[in-house]
Coordinates of C-alpha atoms in Angstrom, one line a residue:
Chain A
X59 CA -21.1 -86.3 -7.5
X60 CA -18.3 -84.5 -9.2
X61 CA -17.7 -80.9 -10.1
X62 CA -17.8 -79.8 -13.7
X63 CA -15.0 -77.5 -14.6
X64 CA -16.7 -74.3 -15.8
X65 CA -16.5 -73.8 -19.6
X66 CA -15.6 -70.1 -19.1
X67 CA -12.8 -69.1 -16.8
X68 CA -12.0 -65.8 -15.2
X69 CA -9.2 -65.4 -17.6
X70 CA -11.5 -65.8 -20.6
X71 CA -13.7 -63.1 -19.3
X72 CA -11.0 -60.6 -18.4
X73 CA -9.4 -61.2 -21.8
X74 CA -12.6 -60.5 -23.6
X75 CA -13.1 -57.4 -21.5
X76 CA -9.7 -56.1 -22.3
X77 CA -10.4 -56.5 -26.0
X78 CA -13.6 -54.6 -25.6
X79 CA -11.7 -51.8 -23.8
X80 CA -9.2 -51.7 -26.8
X81 CA -11.9 -51.5 -29.4
X82 CA -13.9 -48.9 -27.5
X83 CA -10.9 -46.6 -27.1
X84 CA -10.1 -46.9 -30.8
X85 CA -13.7 -46.1 -31.6
X86 CA -13.8 -43.1 -29.3
X87 CA -10.6 -41.7 -30.7
X88 CA -12.1 -41.8 -34.2
X89 CA -15.4 -40.3 -33.0
X90 CA -13.5 -37.5 -31.2
X91 CA -11.2 -36.9 -34.1
X92 CA -8.7 -34.9 -32.0
X93 CA -7.3 -36.7 -29.0
X94 CA -5.8 -40.0 -27.9
X95 CA -6.1 -41.9 -24.7
X96 CA -3.4 -42.0 -22.2
X97 CA -2.9 -45.2 -20.3
X98 CA -1.9 -45.9 -16.8
X99 CA -1.3 -49.4 -15.6
X100 CA -1.8 -49.9 -11.9
X101 CA -1.8 -52.7 -9.4
X102 CA -3.8 -53.1 -6.3
X103 CA -2.3 -53.8 -2.9
X104 CA -4.8 -56.5 -2.1
X105 CA -4.4 -58.2 -5.5
X106 CA -4.9 -57.6 -9.2
X107 CA -4.8 -54.3 -11.1
X108 CA -6.0 -52.5 -14.2
X109 CA -5.5 -50.3 -17.2
X110 CA -7.0 -46.8 -16.8
X111 CA -7.3 -44.9 -20.0
X112 CA -8.2 -41.2 -20.0
X113 CA -8.9 -38.9 -22.9
X114 CA -8.7 -35.2 -22.0
X115 CA -9.3 -32.0 -24.0
X116 CA -10.5 -33.7 -27.1
X117 CA -12.4 -32.0 -29.8
X118 CA -15.6 -33.5 -28.6
X119 CA -14.7 -35.2 -25.3
X120 CA -13.9 -32.8 -22.5
X121 CA -12.8 -35.8 -20.4
X122 CA -13.6 -39.5 -20.7
X123 CA -12.3 -42.6 -19.0
X124 CA -12.4 -46.2 -20.2
X125 CA -11.2 -48.4 -17.3
X126 CA -10.4 -52.0 -17.3
X127 CA -9.7 -53.8 -14.1
X128 CA -9.4 -57.4 -12.8
X129 CA -8.9 -57.5 -9.0
X130 CA -9.1 -60.1 -6.4
X131 CA -8.6 -60.4 -2.7
X132 CA -10.6 -60.5 0.5
X133 CA -14.1 -59.0 0.6
X134 CA -14.6 -56.3 3.3
X135 CA -17.2 -57.2 5.9
X136 CA -19.5 -54.3 4.8
X137 CA -19.6 -55.7 1.2
X138 CA -20.2 -59.2 2.4
X139 CA -23.2 -58.0 4.3
X140 CA -24.5 -56.0 1.4
X141 CA -24.0 -59.0 -1.0
X142 CA -25.4 -61.4 1.6
X143 CA -22.6 -63.9 1.1
X144 CA -20.3 -65.7 3.5
X145 CA -17.3 -66.2 1.2
X146 CA -14.3 -64.0 1.6
X147 CA -12.2 -64.5 -1.6
X148 CA -13.5 -62.5 -4.5
X149 CA -12.5 -61.9 -8.1
X150 CA -14.0 -59.0 -10.1
X151 CA -13.3 -57.8 -13.6
X152 CA -15.0 -55.2 -15.7
X153 CA -14.9 -52.3 -18.1
X154 CA -16.3 -49.0 -16.9
X155 CA -16.8 -45.9 -19.0
X156 CA -17.9 -42.3 -18.3
X157 CA -17.6 -39.7 -21.0
X158 CA -18.2 -36.0 -20.3
X159 CA -18.5 -34.2 -23.6
X160 CA -17.6 -30.5 -24.2
X161 CA -20.8 -29.6 -26.1
X162 CA -23.9 -29.6 -23.9
X163 CA -25.9 -31.0 -26.8
X164 CA -23.9 -34.2 -26.6
X165 CA -25.1 -36.4 -23.7
X166 CA -22.9 -37.8 -20.9
X167 CA -22.7 -41.6 -21.3
X168 CA -21.9 -44.4 -18.9
X169 CA -21.3 -48.0 -19.6
X170 CA -20.2 -50.9 -17.3
X171 CA -19.8 -54.6 -17.9
X172 CA -18.6 -56.6 -15.0
X173 CA -18.2 -60.1 -13.7
X174 CA -18.0 -61.1 -10.1
X175 CA -17.0 -64.4 -8.6
X176 CA -16.7 -65.8 -5.1
X177 CA -16.6 -69.5 -6.2
X178 CA -17.9 -71.7 -8.9
X179 CA -21.5 -71.6 -7.5
X180 CA -21.5 -67.9 -6.6
X181 CA -20.7 -65.8 -9.7
X182 CA -22.6 -63.4 -11.8
X183 CA -22.5 -60.8 -14.5
X184 CA -23.7 -57.2 -14.1
X185 CA -23.6 -54.0 -16.1
X186 CA -25.6 -51.6 -18.2
X187 CA -25.5 -48.5 -20.3
X188 CA -27.3 -45.3 -19.4
X189 CA -27.5 -41.8 -21.0
X190 CA -27.5 -38.4 -19.3
X191 CA -28.4 -35.8 -21.8
X192 CA -28.0 -32.2 -20.5
X193 CA -30.9 -31.5 -22.9
X194 CA -33.2 -34.4 -23.7
X195 CA -33.8 -34.8 -27.4
X196 CA -36.6 -37.2 -28.1
X197 CA -35.2 -38.5 -31.3
X198 CA -31.9 -39.3 -29.6
X199 CA -33.6 -40.9 -26.7
X200 CA -35.6 -43.1 -29.1
X201 CA -32.5 -44.1 -31.0
X202 CA -30.7 -45.0 -27.8
X203 CA -33.4 -47.1 -26.3
X204 CA -34.3 -48.8 -29.6
X205 CA -30.6 -49.7 -30.1
X206 CA -30.5 -51.2 -26.6
X207 CA -33.8 -53.0 -27.1
X208 CA -32.4 -54.6 -30.3
X209 CA -29.3 -55.8 -28.5
X210 CA -31.4 -57.2 -25.6
X211 CA -34.0 -58.8 -27.9
X212 CA -31.4 -60.8 -29.7
X213 CA -30.8 -62.7 -26.4
X214 CA -34.1 -62.6 -24.6
X215 CA -37.2 -60.5 -25.2
X216 CA -37.7 -60.2 -21.5
X217 CA -34.4 -58.4 -21.0
X218 CA -35.1 -54.9 -22.3
X219 CA -38.3 -54.3 -20.3
X220 CA -36.8 -55.8 -17.2
X221 CA -33.4 -54.0 -17.5
X222 CA -35.0 -50.7 -18.6
X223 CA -37.1 -50.7 -15.4
X224 CA -34.1 -51.7 -13.4
X225 CA -32.1 -48.7 -14.8
X226 CA -35.0 -46.3 -14.0
X227 CA -34.8 -47.5 -10.4
X228 CA -31.0 -47.6 -10.1
X229 CA -30.1 -44.3 -11.7
X230 CA -32.4 -42.3 -9.5
X231 CA -31.3 -39.4 -7.4
X232 CA -33.6 -40.0 -4.4
X233 CA -33.0 -36.7 -2.6
X234 CA -33.9 -34.8 -5.8
X235 CA -36.6 -37.2 -6.8
X236 CA -35.2 -37.2 -10.3
X237 CA -33.6 -39.8 -12.6
X238 CA -30.0 -39.1 -13.5
X239 CA -30.9 -39.0 -17.1
X240 CA -33.0 -41.1 -19.5
X241 CA -31.8 -44.4 -18.1
X242 CA -31.0 -47.2 -20.4
X243 CA -30.4 -50.8 -19.2
X244 CA -29.1 -52.0 -15.9
X245 CA -28.7 -55.6 -14.7
X246 CA -27.0 -57.3 -11.8
X247 CA -26.3 -60.8 -10.6
X248 CA -27.3 -62.4 -13.9
X249 CA -26.8 -66.1 -13.7
X250 CA -28.4 -69.2 -15.2
X251 CA -30.7 -69.5 -12.1
X252 CA -32.4 -66.2 -12.8
X253 CA -32.3 -66.0 -16.6
X254 CA -33.0 -69.4 -18.0
X255 CA -29.8 -69.0 -20.0
X256 CA -26.4 -70.7 -19.7
X257 CA -23.4 -68.9 -18.3
X258 CA -22.0 -68.8 -21.9
X259 CA -25.0 -67.1 -23.2
X260 CA -25.0 -64.5 -20.4
X261 CA -21.3 -63.9 -21.1
X262 CA -22.2 -63.3 -24.8
X263 CA -24.8 -60.8 -23.7
X264 CA -22.3 -59.0 -21.5
X265 CA -19.9 -58.7 -24.5
X266 CA -22.8 -57.5 -26.8
X267 CA -23.6 -54.7 -24.3
X268 CA -19.9 -53.7 -24.4
X269 CA -19.8 -53.8 -28.2
X270 CA -22.9 -51.7 -28.5
X271 CA -21.1 -48.7 -26.9
X272 CA -19.2 -47.3 -29.8
X273 CA -22.0 -47.5 -32.4
X274 CA -24.4 -45.8 -30.0
X275 CA -22.1 -43.1 -28.8
X276 CA -20.5 -42.4 -32.1
X277 CA -23.9 -41.8 -33.6
X278 CA -24.9 -39.4 -30.7
X279 CA -21.7 -37.5 -31.2
X280 CA -22.2 -37.2 -34.9
X281 CA -25.7 -35.9 -34.5
X282 CA -24.9 -33.2 -32.0
X283 CA -21.2 -32.3 -31.8
X284 CA -21.5 -29.3 -34.2
X285 CA -24.6 -27.8 -32.6
X286 CA -23.9 -24.3 -31.4
X287 CA -24.4 -23.5 -27.7
X288 CA -24.5 -20.4 -25.5
X289 CA -22.8 -19.7 -22.3
X290 CA -26.1 -20.2 -20.5
X291 CA -26.3 -23.7 -22.0
X292 CA -22.8 -24.4 -20.9
X293 CA -23.7 -23.3 -17.3
X294 CA -26.7 -25.6 -17.4
X295 CA -24.3 -28.4 -18.4
X296 CA -22.2 -27.7 -15.3
X297 CA -25.4 -27.8 -13.1
X298 CA -26.4 -31.2 -14.6
X299 CA -22.9 -32.4 -14.0
X300 CA -23.3 -31.5 -10.3
X301 CA -26.3 -33.9 -10.1
X302 CA -24.1 -36.5 -11.7
X303 CA -21.6 -36.0 -8.9
X304 CA -24.3 -36.3 -6.3
X305 CA -25.5 -39.6 -7.8
X306 CA -22.0 -41.1 -8.1
X307 CA -20.9 -40.1 -4.6
X308 CA -24.1 -40.8 -2.7
X309 CA -25.7 -43.8 -4.5
X310 CA -23.5 -45.5 -7.0
X311 CA -22.7 -49.0 -5.8
X312 CA -19.7 -49.3 -8.2
X313 CA -18.1 -46.2 -6.6
X314 CA -18.9 -47.5 -3.1
X315 CA -17.5 -50.9 -3.9
X316 CA -14.3 -49.3 -5.3
X317 CA -13.9 -47.0 -2.3
X318 CA -14.5 -49.8 0.2
X319 CA -12.2 -52.3 -1.4
X320 CA -9.4 -49.7 -1.6
X321 CA -9.5 -49.5 -5.4
X322 CA -7.4 -47.0 -7.3
X323 CA -9.0 -43.7 -6.4
X324 CA -8.2 -41.8 -9.6
X325 CA -9.7 -44.7 -11.6
X326 CA -12.9 -44.9 -9.6
X327 CA -13.4 -41.1 -9.5
X328 CA -12.6 -40.6 -13.2
X329 CA -16.4 -40.6 -13.5
X330 CA -16.5 -37.2 -12.0
X331 CA -16.6 -34.2 -14.4
X332 CA -13.8 -31.8 -15.0
X333 CA -16.0 -29.0 -13.7
X334 CA -19.4 -29.0 -11.9
X335 CA -21.4 -26.1 -10.5
X336 CA -23.9 -25.9 -7.7
X337 CA -26.4 -23.1 -8.0
X338 CA -28.4 -22.5 -4.9
X339 CA -32.0 -23.2 -5.5
X340 CA -31.8 -23.2 -9.2
X341 CA -35.2 -22.8 -10.9
X342 CA -35.4 -23.0 -14.7
X343 CA -37.3 -20.4 -16.6
X344 CA -40.9 -21.5 -17.2
X345 CA -41.3 -23.0 -20.7
X346 CA -37.5 -23.3 -21.2
X347 CA -35.6 -26.3 -22.7
X348 CA -34.1 -26.7 -19.2
X349 CA -37.5 -27.0 -17.6
X350 CA -38.6 -29.5 -20.2
X351 CA -35.6 -31.7 -19.6
X352 CA -36.2 -31.6 -15.8
X353 CA -39.8 -32.6 -16.3
X354 CA -38.7 -35.7 -18.3
X355 CA -36.3 -36.9 -15.6
X356 CA -38.8 -39.4 -14.3
X357 CA -39.1 -43.2 -14.0
X358 CA -41.2 -45.2 -16.3
X359 CA -41.0 -43.0 -19.4
X360 CA -41.4 -45.0 -22.7
X361 CA -38.6 -43.6 -24.8
X362 CA -38.9 -46.1 -27.7
X363 CA -41.4 -44.1 -29.7
X364 CA -39.8 -40.7 -29.4
Chain B
X266 CA -38.4 -41.4 42.7
X267 CA -39.8 -38.5 40.6
X268 CA -38.6 -36.9 37.4
X269 CA -37.1 -33.5 37.4
X270 CA -38.4 -31.2 34.8
X271 CA -35.3 -30.2 32.8
X272 CA -34.2 -26.6 33.4
X273 CA -33.6 -26.1 29.7
X274 CA -36.3 -26.7 27.2
X275 CA -36.1 -27.4 23.4
X276 CA -37.6 -23.9 23.0
X277 CA -34.8 -22.3 25.0
X278 CA -32.2 -24.0 22.8
X279 CA -33.8 -23.3 19.5
X280 CA -34.4 -19.6 20.5
X281 CA -30.7 -19.3 21.5
X282 CA -29.6 -20.8 18.2
X283 CA -31.8 -18.4 16.3
X284 CA -30.2 -15.5 18.0
X285 CA -26.8 -17.0 17.1
X286 CA -27.8 -17.3 13.5
X287 CA -28.9 -13.6 13.5
X288 CA -25.7 -12.3 15.0
X289 CA -23.5 -14.5 12.7
X290 CA -25.3 -13.2 9.6
X291 CA -24.8 -9.6 10.8
X292 CA -21.1 -10.2 11.5
X293 CA -20.6 -11.9 8.1
X294 CA -22.3 -9.1 6.2
X295 CA -20.0 -6.6 7.9
X296 CA -16.9 -8.7 7.2
X297 CA -17.9 -9.2 3.6
X298 CA -18.7 -5.5 3.2
X299 CA -20.6 -6.0 0.0
X300 CA -23.6 -8.3 0.2
X301 CA -26.5 -9.2 2.3
X302 CA -28.1 -12.5 3.2
X303 CA -31.3 -13.7 1.5
X304 CA -33.6 -15.7 3.7
X305 CA -35.9 -18.5 2.9
X306 CA -38.3 -19.9 5.4
X307 CA -39.3 -23.5 4.9
X308 CA -41.3 -26.1 6.7
X309 CA -40.7 -29.9 6.6
X310 CA -43.4 -32.3 5.8
X311 CA -42.6 -34.5 8.8
X312 CA -42.6 -31.6 11.2
X313 CA -40.7 -28.4 11.9
X314 CA -38.8 -26.2 9.6
X315 CA -36.0 -23.6 9.3
X316 CA -34.6 -20.4 8.1
X317 CA -32.0 -20.8 5.4
X318 CA -29.9 -17.7 4.7
X319 CA -27.6 -17.5 1.7
X320 CA -25.1 -14.8 0.8
X321 CA -24.0 -15.0 -2.9
X322 CA -21.5 -13.0 -4.9
X323 CA -20.2 -10.9 -2.1
X324 CA -16.9 -9.0 -2.1
X325 CA -15.3 -11.7 -0.1
X326 CA -17.8 -14.6 0.1
X327 CA -18.5 -16.4 -3.2
X328 CA -21.3 -18.3 -1.5
X329 CA -22.1 -18.9 2.1
X330 CA -25.0 -20.4 3.9
X331 CA -26.1 -19.9 7.5
X332 CA -28.9 -22.3 8.3
X333 CA -31.1 -22.6 11.3
X334 CA -33.5 -25.5 11.6
X335 CA -35.7 -27.0 14.3
X336 CA -37.3 -30.2 13.1
X337 CA -39.1 -33.1 14.7
X338 CA -40.8 -36.3 13.6
X339 CA -40.2 -40.0 13.4
X340 CA -36.7 -41.2 13.1
X341 CA -36.0 -43.4 10.0
X342 CA -35.0 -47.0 10.8
X343 CA -31.5 -46.5 9.3
X344 CA -30.8 -43.6 11.7
X345 CA -32.2 -45.5 14.7
X346 CA -29.7 -48.2 14.0
X347 CA -26.9 -45.8 13.5
X348 CA -27.7 -44.0 16.8
X349 CA -28.4 -47.3 18.6
X350 CA -31.6 -46.0 20.0
X351 CA -35.1 -47.5 20.2
X352 CA -37.2 -44.3 20.4
X353 CA -38.9 -43.0 17.3
X354 CA -39.8 -39.4 18.1
X355 CA -37.0 -37.0 17.6
X356 CA -36.4 -33.3 17.9
X357 CA -33.3 -31.7 16.4
X358 CA -32.2 -28.1 16.2
X359 CA -29.0 -26.5 15.0
X360 CA -27.1 -23.9 13.2
X361 CA -25.0 -24.9 10.2
X362 CA -22.6 -22.8 8.3
X363 CA -20.3 -23.3 5.3
X364 CA -18.6 -20.4 3.6
X365 CA -16.8 -20.6 0.3
X366 CA -14.7 -17.5 -0.2
X367 CA -13.8 -16.0 -3.5
X368 CA -10.1 -15.5 -2.8
X369 CA -8.1 -18.8 -2.5
X370 CA -6.0 -17.3 0.4
X371 CA -9.2 -17.1 2.5
X372 CA -10.1 -20.5 4.0
X373 CA -13.3 -22.4 3.7
X374 CA -15.0 -22.6 7.1
X375 CA -17.6 -24.8 8.6
X376 CA -19.4 -24.5 11.9
X377 CA -22.2 -26.5 13.4
X378 CA -23.9 -26.4 16.7
X379 CA -26.8 -28.8 17.3
X380 CA -29.0 -30.3 19.9
X381 CA -30.8 -33.7 19.5
X382 CA -33.5 -35.1 21.7
X383 CA -35.4 -38.3 21.9
X384 CA -36.7 -37.9 25.4
X385 CA -35.6 -36.4 28.7
X386 CA -33.0 -39.1 29.2
X387 CA -31.7 -39.3 25.7
X388 CA -30.6 -36.0 24.5
X389 CA -27.3 -34.4 23.7
X390 CA -25.3 -31.6 22.1
X391 CA -23.0 -31.9 19.1
X392 CA -21.1 -29.6 16.9
X393 CA -17.7 -28.1 16.0
X394 CA -15.8 -25.7 13.8
X395 CA -13.2 -26.7 11.3
X396 CA -11.1 -24.8 8.7
X397 CA -10.2 -25.8 5.2
X398 CA -7.5 -23.5 3.9
X399 CA -6.8 -23.9 0.1
X400 CA -3.3 -22.9 1.2
X401 CA -2.3 -23.6 4.7
X402 CA -0.8 -20.6 6.4
X403 CA 0.9 -21.6 9.7
X404 CA 0.1 -18.3 11.5
X405 CA -3.6 -18.5 10.6
X406 CA -3.7 -22.2 11.7
X407 CA -2.1 -21.2 15.0
X408 CA -4.6 -18.3 15.5
X409 CA -7.5 -20.6 14.7
X410 CA -6.6 -23.4 17.0
X411 CA -5.5 -21.2 19.8
X412 CA -8.8 -19.3 19.7
X413 CA -10.7 -22.6 19.9
X414 CA -8.5 -23.8 22.7
X415 CA -9.2 -20.7 24.7
X416 CA -13.0 -21.2 24.2
X417 CA -12.7 -24.8 25.2
X418 CA -10.4 -24.2 28.2
X419 CA -12.9 -21.8 29.7
X420 CA -15.2 -24.7 30.1
X421 CA -13.0 -27.7 30.6
X422 CA -9.3 -28.1 29.8
X423 CA -9.9 -31.6 28.6
X424 CA -12.2 -30.3 25.8
X425 CA -9.7 -29.0 23.3
X426 CA -7.3 -32.0 23.1
X427 CA -10.3 -34.3 23.1
X428 CA -12.3 -32.4 20.5
X429 CA -9.3 -31.6 18.3
X430 CA -8.4 -35.3 18.0
X431 CA -12.1 -36.0 17.3
X432 CA -12.1 -33.4 14.5
X433 CA -9.0 -35.0 13.0
X434 CA -10.7 -38.3 12.9
X435 CA -14.0 -37.0 11.7
X436 CA -12.9 -34.6 8.9
X437 CA -10.9 -37.3 7.2
X438 CA -11.3 -38.2 3.5
X439 CA -10.5 -41.9 3.9
X440 CA -10.3 -42.7 0.2
X441 CA -7.7 -40.0 -0.2
X442 CA -6.0 -40.6 3.1
X443 CA -6.0 -36.9 3.7
X444 CA -7.8 -34.6 6.2
X445 CA -10.3 -32.2 4.8
X446 CA -8.3 -29.2 6.1
X447 CA -6.6 -28.4 9.4
X448 CA -9.4 -29.6 11.5
X449 CA -10.5 -27.7 14.6
X450 CA -12.9 -29.1 17.1
X451 CA -15.7 -31.7 16.7
X452 CA -17.8 -33.2 19.5
X453 CA -21.0 -35.3 19.6
X454 CA -23.4 -36.7 22.1
X455 CA -22.2 -34.4 24.9
X456 CA -24.2 -34.9 28.0
X457 CA -23.7 -34.8 31.7
X458 CA -22.8 -38.5 31.8
X459 CA -19.7 -38.2 29.6
X460 CA -18.5 -34.7 30.5
X461 CA -18.9 -34.2 34.3
X462 CA -20.8 -31.0 33.4
X463 CA -24.5 -30.1 33.8
X464 CA -26.8 -29.8 30.9
X465 CA -26.8 -26.1 31.5
X466 CA -23.0 -25.9 31.2
X467 CA -22.9 -27.9 28.0
X468 CA -25.6 -25.6 26.6
X469 CA -23.4 -22.7 27.5
X470 CA -20.4 -24.3 25.8
X471 CA -22.5 -24.9 22.6
X472 CA -23.4 -21.2 22.6
X473 CA -19.8 -20.2 23.1
X474 CA -18.8 -22.3 20.1
X475 CA -21.4 -20.5 18.0
X476 CA -20.3 -17.1 19.3
X477 CA -16.7 -17.7 18.4
X478 CA -17.5 -18.0 14.7
X479 CA -17.6 -14.4 13.8
X480 CA -14.4 -13.2 15.7
X481 CA -12.5 -16.2 14.1
X482 CA -13.7 -15.8 10.6
X483 CA -13.7 -12.0 10.5
X484 CA -10.0 -12.1 11.5
X485 CA -9.1 -14.7 8.8
X486 CA -10.9 -12.6 6.2
X487 CA -9.2 -9.4 7.3
X488 CA -5.8 -11.1 7.1
X489 CA -6.2 -12.5 3.6
X490 CA -9.0 -11.0 1.6
X491 CA -6.7 -8.5 -0.2
X492 CA -4.0 -11.0 -1.1
X493 CA -3.4 -11.2 -4.9
X494 CA -3.9 -14.6 -6.5
X495 CA -3.2 -16.1 -9.9
X496 CA -5.5 -18.1 -12.2
X497 CA -3.4 -21.2 -11.2
X498 CA -4.2 -20.5 -7.6
X499 CA -7.9 -20.2 -8.4
X500 CA -7.8 -23.5 -10.2
X501 CA -6.2 -25.1 -7.1
X502 CA -9.0 -23.7 -5.1
X503 CA -11.5 -25.5 -7.4
X504 CA -9.6 -28.7 -6.9
X505 CA -9.6 -28.4 -3.1
X506 CA -13.3 -27.7 -3.3
X507 CA -13.9 -31.0 -5.2
X508 CA -12.3 -32.7 -2.1
X509 CA -14.8 -30.8 0.0
X510 CA -17.6 -32.2 -2.1
X511 CA -16.2 -35.7 -1.8
X512 CA -16.1 -35.4 2.0
X513 CA -19.6 -34.0 2.3
X514 CA -21.3 -36.4 0.0
X515 CA -19.5 -39.6 1.0
X516 CA -18.8 -39.2 4.7
X517 CA -20.5 -36.2 6.4
X518 CA -23.1 -37.5 8.8
X519 CA -25.0 -34.2 8.9
X520 CA -25.5 -34.5 5.2
X521 CA -26.6 -38.1 5.5
X522 CA -28.9 -37.3 8.3
X523 CA -30.5 -34.6 6.2
X524 CA -30.9 -36.7 3.1
X525 CA -32.3 -39.6 5.1
X526 CA -34.8 -37.6 7.1
X527 CA -36.1 -35.8 3.9
X528 CA -34.6 -32.5 5.0
X529 CA -34.8 -29.5 2.6
X530 CA -32.3 -30.4 -0.1
X531 CA -31.2 -26.9 -1.0
X532 CA -30.4 -26.2 2.7
X533 CA -28.5 -29.4 3.2
X534 CA -26.5 -29.1 0.0
X535 CA -25.8 -25.4 0.4
X536 CA -22.4 -26.7 1.8
X537 CA -21.4 -27.6 -1.8
X538 CA -19.3 -25.0 -3.6
X539 CA -20.5 -22.8 -6.5
X540 CA -17.8 -24.5 -8.7
X541 CA -15.6 -27.5 -8.2
X542 CA -13.1 -29.1 -10.6
X543 CA -11.8 -32.6 -10.7
X544 CA -8.4 -32.9 -12.4
X545 CA -7.5 -36.5 -13.3
X546 CA -4.5 -37.6 -11.2
X547 CA -3.5 -34.1 -10.2
X548 CA 0.1 -34.0 -9.0
X549 CA 1.4 -30.7 -7.5
X550 CA 4.8 -29.4 -8.6
X551 CA 7.6 -30.5 -6.3
X552 CA 8.4 -27.9 -3.8
X553 CA 5.2 -25.8 -4.5
X554 CA 2.8 -24.3 -2.0
X555 CA 0.2 -26.8 -3.2
X556 CA 2.5 -29.7 -2.4
X557 CA 3.3 -28.2 1.1
X558 CA -0.4 -27.9 1.8
X559 CA -1.1 -31.5 0.8
X560 CA 1.7 -32.7 3.0
X561 CA 0.1 -31.0 6.0
X562 CA -3.3 -32.6 5.5
X563 CA -2.7 -35.2 8.2
X564 CA -4.1 -36.2 11.5
X565 CA -2.3 -35.3 14.7
X566 CA -0.6 -32.1 13.6
X567 CA 0.0 -29.7 16.5
X568 CA -1.2 -26.4 15.1
X569 CA -1.0 -24.4 18.3
X570 CA 2.6 -23.3 17.9
X571 CA 2.5 -22.2 14.3

């Protein structure tokens, strides 16, 4: 028996992810119309590094981060247990995005594509896109989910239903018994063994998810950026953002992985909003748009036919 | 051999804690001078309940909570493992306080006294007080730590150094490599076996910690509530509060215990501030008061001789 050299290398993947970061930043600058990303290059003590790009005080984007990283080193014991693996040496590369818009009618968006490798046998892709509207607009939710379904269907018609349900389960704020937003798609540990697809095909899917980001978010910005909003609606946005903080600090495994592998803190926590408010025992007014949004923050909603 | 009936019962302890909650609320209303606590009584599905008291929009206190709870039920598997115990049925009672003041010159304060019981052999007291100044004032830090030392010394001269070091270790934001504030005292699982004191004496100590809260915080309010502050100083306060959020959601075991035992969410998360801001890669100005405070957020500082 002899080992096949894998067709796709770590370098291919991180190079493709860097290109995706570049094109997303360009697309977001155009969609924002008013600001440019600032870049910080960083290296990690344990090995590797990244390019953190932050856009602040834009016309549309209050703060957004588009991170690329490619890190390697020894896996902490805790993560080894969580991943149920024995190997120590890991390589991980990915692009992570969180955008907090200024206007509460524009949704918060998150995207991540990532690749993780312990050795030639133990390697996988993960990622997803999910949307957190401060106010859920059915037509936007339908556009978002249909776009993702189209991307998924072009690879495998089982992907959308499988990854949509996975997102519902993953982006769930257990202690509030509410979803973070309207979900989207989430997948992890995708490999030939659990997809019936080659590694090349999964890599192509990962890139397609990354490339779908700009067309999706540019459209959602265009639809909503000029909507007028009141101070009360801005306050509601701050409250929804505090739920976003709760999810990211209590449940998000990307954040946990970053904190536990001594990642660059400012890059990991760029997902947190510029401002978040906690109101004690907030109860929306009966029949209000805030109440309707809260009522829709549930698993298992079919968003395709808005 | 026969079992001694313990002198102190669960009911004695929860009754004493309720009295402490009452007197703290009264003391805080006087110190604030402008607002009164609102109370919510709640019961927990698994057993027990509590009295949550919240003061909002006071003259001094932007938001503060003084919680009493006495809950019982079955311990979740995760907690059993963390506690390294085999028993299922637990009883827990305590008073928890977090105060977020309006004026950045007044520190955030936290206090907790608690009692946990699985059975007559497995039961203990825990708790502590710690201070999180937005700006560290040496004379206030000295007052605070000397007050705690006096309380501790009246029970056992080993308590203050032991519990001060414990607070330094516990109130530590690992991913930032900074302490949450200037610490104070923290202790857990205090029982006759590890203190050379009777259960009665430890209970007395627990009450003394609770009773020290008002004299300490009323003094810190008096000293600082009328200090003028700028918008920049208020912004710094929001940034320090975001670190408080990070600690509470990522590390605080009281919060974790509450979330995992399906505690009342609004009571558990009343520790979070009304508003917190995250500034990407915030760097204080060289030589500024903000920088001096950051430089002091370290373990092992001797605050007694300010």
